Amino acid sequence: NAGVTQTPKFRVLKTGQSMTLLCAQDMNHEYMYWYRQDPGMGLRLIHYSVGEGTTAKGEVPDGYNVSRLKKQNFLLGLESAAPSQTSVYFCASNYYGTEAFFGQGTRLTVV
Amino acid sequence: TQLLEQSPQFLSIQEGENLTVYCNSSSVFSSLQWYRQEPGEGPVLLVTVVTGGEVKKLKRLTFQFGDARKDSSLHITAAQPGDTGLYLCAGGYSNYQLIWGAGTKLIIKP
């Protein structure tokens, strides 16, 4: 049972480049989330989804877009990367506010 | 804006000692979850507490939810190097979102 899988695990981007992070879960969870984690700041919610075809903004959505075309997948896009987006990104999924299952994270560096 | 404050931010102790870390808020939560995160990994759930005053034990770890459901504590007895990690608390406020604390980084020295 794979749980939550994120790809890629590491990426270096130049300022202004774009990229997409993929999150896949095989637990049939309704809710999926994208967080960023920076030192001393805990997990901050970027965007979330409460079901296939629906997305909503979280605490820090600027500069990011998301899509949930299939229930098992949640994509996070950076249209024009900035150094401030250097962070570790985590995807998570769960049922209705219960235990959140996390992926292993994507370490993104924007130079 | 709901805030969860965790203290201390960093704790380094010797193997065998006891410790307590705290998670405090001015908001009332429907539930409080504790997670442990190891380097290079995502957080993993340790326990969920839902009732004011509730105490749960997980081997050497004791979790307590405050009577008013605004705060929680995690007590570790006879800490071991394997307890090293980042401990995060998360408050359940609605059925789709968790409010996260910044974490306590714990190092247990052999």
Coordinates of C-alpha atoms in Angstrom, one line a residue:
Chain A
N1 CA 0.0 0.0 0.0
A2 CA 1.8 3.1 -1.3
G3 CA -0.3 5.7 0.7
V4 CA 0.6 9.2 -0.5
T5 CA 3.3 9.5 -3.2
Q6 CA 4.9 12.8 -4.3
T7 CA 7.0 13.4 -7.3
P8 CA 9.6 14.7 -7.7
K9 CA 11.5 14.5 -4.4
F10 CA 14.0 17.2 -5.3
R11 CA 14.1 20.0 -7.8
V12 CA 16.1 23.1 -8.5
L13 CA 14.5 25.9 -10.6
K14 CA 15.7 29.2 -11.9
T15 CA 13.7 32.3 -11.1
G16 CA 10.8 32.6 -13.6
Q17 CA 10.6 28.9 -14.5
S18 CA 7.4 26.9 -14.0
M19 CA 6.9 23.4 -12.7
T20 CA 4.2 21.0 -11.5
L21 CA 4.4 18.8 -8.4
L22 CA 2.3 15.7 -8.5
C23 CA 0.6 14.0 -5.5
A24 CA -1.1 10.7 -5.8
Q25 CA -3.0 8.8 -3.0
D26 CA -4.4 5.3 -3.1
M27 CA -6.6 5.5 0.0
N28 CA -9.8 6.9 -1.7
H29 CA -9.6 10.0 0.5
E30 CA -11.9 12.9 -0.3
Y31 CA -9.7 15.6 1.1
M32 CA -6.2 16.5 -0.2
Y33 CA -3.9 19.3 0.8
W34 CA -0.7 21.0 -0.3
Y35 CA 1.5 22.5 2.5
R36 CA 4.8 24.2 2.6
Q37 CA 7.2 23.8 5.5
D38 CA 9.8 26.4 6.3
P39 CA 12.1 26.5 9.4
G40 CA 10.4 27.7 12.5
M41 CA 7.0 28.2 10.7
G42 CA 5.4 24.8 10.9
L43 CA 3.1 23.7 8.1
R44 CA 1.3 26.3 6.1
L45 CA -1.6 25.4 3.9
I46 CA -1.3 26.5 0.3
H47 CA -4.4 25.0 -1.3
Y48 CA -6.8 22.2 -0.5
S49 CA -9.5 20.1 -2.2
V50 CA -12.6 18.5 -0.7
G51 CA -13.3 16.4 -3.7
E52 CA -12.7 15.7 -7.3
G53 CA -13.1 18.8 -9.4
T54 CA -13.0 21.2 -6.4
T55 CA -10.2 23.3 -5.0
A56 CA -9.9 26.2 -2.5
K57 CA -7.3 28.6 -1.3
G58 CA -5.5 28.1 2.0
E59 CA -3.3 30.4 4.1
V60 CA -0.6 31.1 1.5
P61 CA -2.0 30.6 -2.0
D62 CA -0.3 33.4 -3.9
G63 CA 2.0 32.2 -6.7
Y64 CA 0.5 28.7 -6.8
N65 CA -2.3 27.0 -8.7
V66 CA -3.8 23.5 -8.2
S67 CA -6.0 21.1 -10.0
R68 CA -7.9 17.9 -9.0
L69 CA -9.1 16.3 -12.1
K70 CA -9.1 12.8 -10.6
K71 CA -9.9 11.9 -7.0
Q72 CA -6.5 10.3 -6.5
N73 CA -4.4 13.1 -7.8
F74 CA -3.7 16.6 -6.7
L75 CA -1.3 18.8 -8.7
L76 CA 0.5 21.9 -7.5
G77 CA 1.8 24.3 -10.1
L78 CA 4.2 27.2 -9.9
E79 CA 3.7 29.5 -12.9
S80 CA 6.8 31.7 -12.4
A81 CA 9.0 30.5 -9.6
A82 CA 10.5 33.0 -7.1
P83 CA 13.3 32.5 -4.5
S84 CA 10.6 33.0 -1.8
Q85 CA 9.1 29.7 -2.9
T86 CA 12.2 27.8 -1.9
S87 CA 10.7 25.4 0.7
V88 CA 9.8 21.8 1.4
Y89 CA 6.4 21.0 0.0
F90 CA 4.1 18.3 1.5
C91 CA 1.0 16.7 0.1
A92 CA -1.5 15.1 2.5
S93 CA -4.9 13.4 2.3
N94 CA -7.6 12.3 4.8
Y95 CA -11.2 11.7 5.4
Y96 CA -13.2 14.7 6.9
G97 CA -10.6 16.1 9.3
T98 CA -9.3 12.8 10.6
E99 CA -5.7 11.6 10.6
A100 CA -3.7 13.2 7.8
F101 CA -1.4 11.0 5.8
F102 CA 1.6 12.8 4.3
G103 CA 3.9 12.2 1.4
Q104 CA 7.7 12.3 1.8
G105 CA 7.9 15.8 0.6
T106 CA 9.5 17.7 -2.3
R107 CA 12.5 19.9 -1.6
L108 CA 12.4 22.8 -4.0
T109 CA 15.1 25.4 -4.4
V110 CA 14.6 28.4 -6.6
V111 CA 17.8 30.2 -7.6
Chain B
T1 CA -6.7 33.8 12.8
Q2 CA -6.4 30.7 14.9
L3 CA -2.9 30.2 16.3
L4 CA -1.3 27.2 17.9
E5 CA 1.8 27.9 19.9
Q6 CA 4.2 25.2 20.8
S7 CA 6.9 25.4 23.5
P8 CA 9.7 25.0 23.8
Q9 CA 10.8 25.4 20.2
F10 CA 13.9 23.3 20.8
L11 CA 14.8 20.9 23.5
S12 CA 18.0 18.8 23.9
I13 CA 18.2 16.4 26.8
Q14 CA 20.1 13.3 27.9
E15 CA 18.7 9.8 27.5
G16 CA 16.7 8.7 30.5
E17 CA 15.4 12.1 31.4
N18 CA 11.7 13.1 31.4
L19 CA 10.3 16.0 29.4
T20 CA 7.1 17.8 28.6
V21 CA 6.2 19.9 25.6
Y22 CA 3.2 22.1 25.2
C23 CA 0.7 23.2 22.6
N24 CA -1.4 26.3 23.5
S25 CA -4.1 28.3 21.8
S26 CA -6.8 30.9 22.5
S27 CA -9.2 28.9 20.3
V28 CA -11.3 25.9 21.2
F29 CA -10.7 22.9 19.0
S30 CA -12.9 19.9 18.3
S31 CA -9.8 17.7 18.4
L32 CA -6.1 17.9 18.8
Q33 CA -3.6 15.7 17.0
W34 CA 0.1 15.1 17.7
Y35 CA 2.5 14.1 15.0
R36 CA 6.2 13.2 14.9
Q37 CA 8.3 14.1 11.9
E38 CA 11.7 12.7 11.2
P39 CA 14.2 14.3 8.8
G40 CA 13.3 13.8 5.2
E41 CA 9.9 12.4 6.0
G42 CA 6.4 13.7 6.3
P43 CA 4.7 13.9 9.7
V44 CA 3.2 10.7 11.1
L45 CA 0.2 10.7 13.5
L46 CA 0.9 9.7 17.1
V47 CA -2.5 10.3 18.8
T48 CA -5.7 12.2 18.5
V49 CA -7.5 13.6 21.6
V50 CA -11.1 14.8 21.4
T51 CA -12.5 15.2 24.9
G52 CA -11.6 18.0 27.3
G53 CA -9.4 16.5 30.1
E54 CA -8.7 13.4 28.0
V55 CA -5.4 11.6 28.7
K56 CA -4.0 9.0 26.3
K57 CA -0.9 6.9 26.8
L58 CA 1.3 5.5 24.1
K59 CA 4.0 3.4 25.8
R60 CA 6.3 6.1 27.4
L61 CA 4.3 9.0 25.8
T62 CA 1.4 10.6 27.7
F63 CA -0.9 13.1 25.9
Q64 CA -3.4 15.3 27.7
F65 CA -6.1 17.6 26.2
G66 CA -6.9 20.6 28.4
D67 CA -10.3 20.8 30.0
A68 CA -11.3 23.7 27.8
R69 CA -9.9 22.0 24.7
K70 CA -7.6 25.0 24.0
D71 CA -4.3 23.3 25.0
S72 CA -2.5 20.0 25.1
S73 CA 0.7 18.6 26.5
L74 CA 3.0 15.7 25.6
H75 CA 5.0 14.1 28.3
I76 CA 7.8 11.6 27.6
T77 CA 9.1 9.4 30.4
A78 CA 12.7 8.1 30.2
A79 CA 13.4 9.6 26.8
Q80 CA 15.4 7.5 24.3
P81 CA 17.4 8.5 21.2
G82 CA 14.7 7.0 19.1
D83 CA 12.3 9.8 20.4
T84 CA 14.4 12.4 18.5
G85 CA 12.3 14.3 16.0
L86 CA 10.1 17.3 15.4
Y87 CA 6.8 17.1 17.3
L88 CA 3.9 18.9 15.8
C89 CA 0.4 19.5 17.2
A90 CA -2.6 20.2 15.0
G91 CA -6.0 21.5 16.0
G92 CA -9.1 20.3 14.3
Y93 CA -11.3 23.4 13.8
S94 CA -13.5 22.3 10.9
N95 CA -14.1 19.2 9.0
Y96 CA -11.5 20.0 6.3
Q97 CA -8.7 21.9 7.9
L98 CA -6.1 21.4 10.6
I99 CA -4.4 24.4 12.3
W100 CA -0.7 23.5 12.8
G101 CA 1.8 24.6 15.4
A102 CA 5.4 25.3 14.4
G103 CA 6.7 22.3 16.3
T104 CA 9.1 21.3 19.0
K105 CA 12.5 20.0 17.8
L106 CA 13.5 17.3 20.3
I107 CA 17.0 15.8 20.5
I108 CA 17.8 13.0 22.9
K109 CA 21.5 12.5 23.4
P110 CA 22.8 9.0 24.2

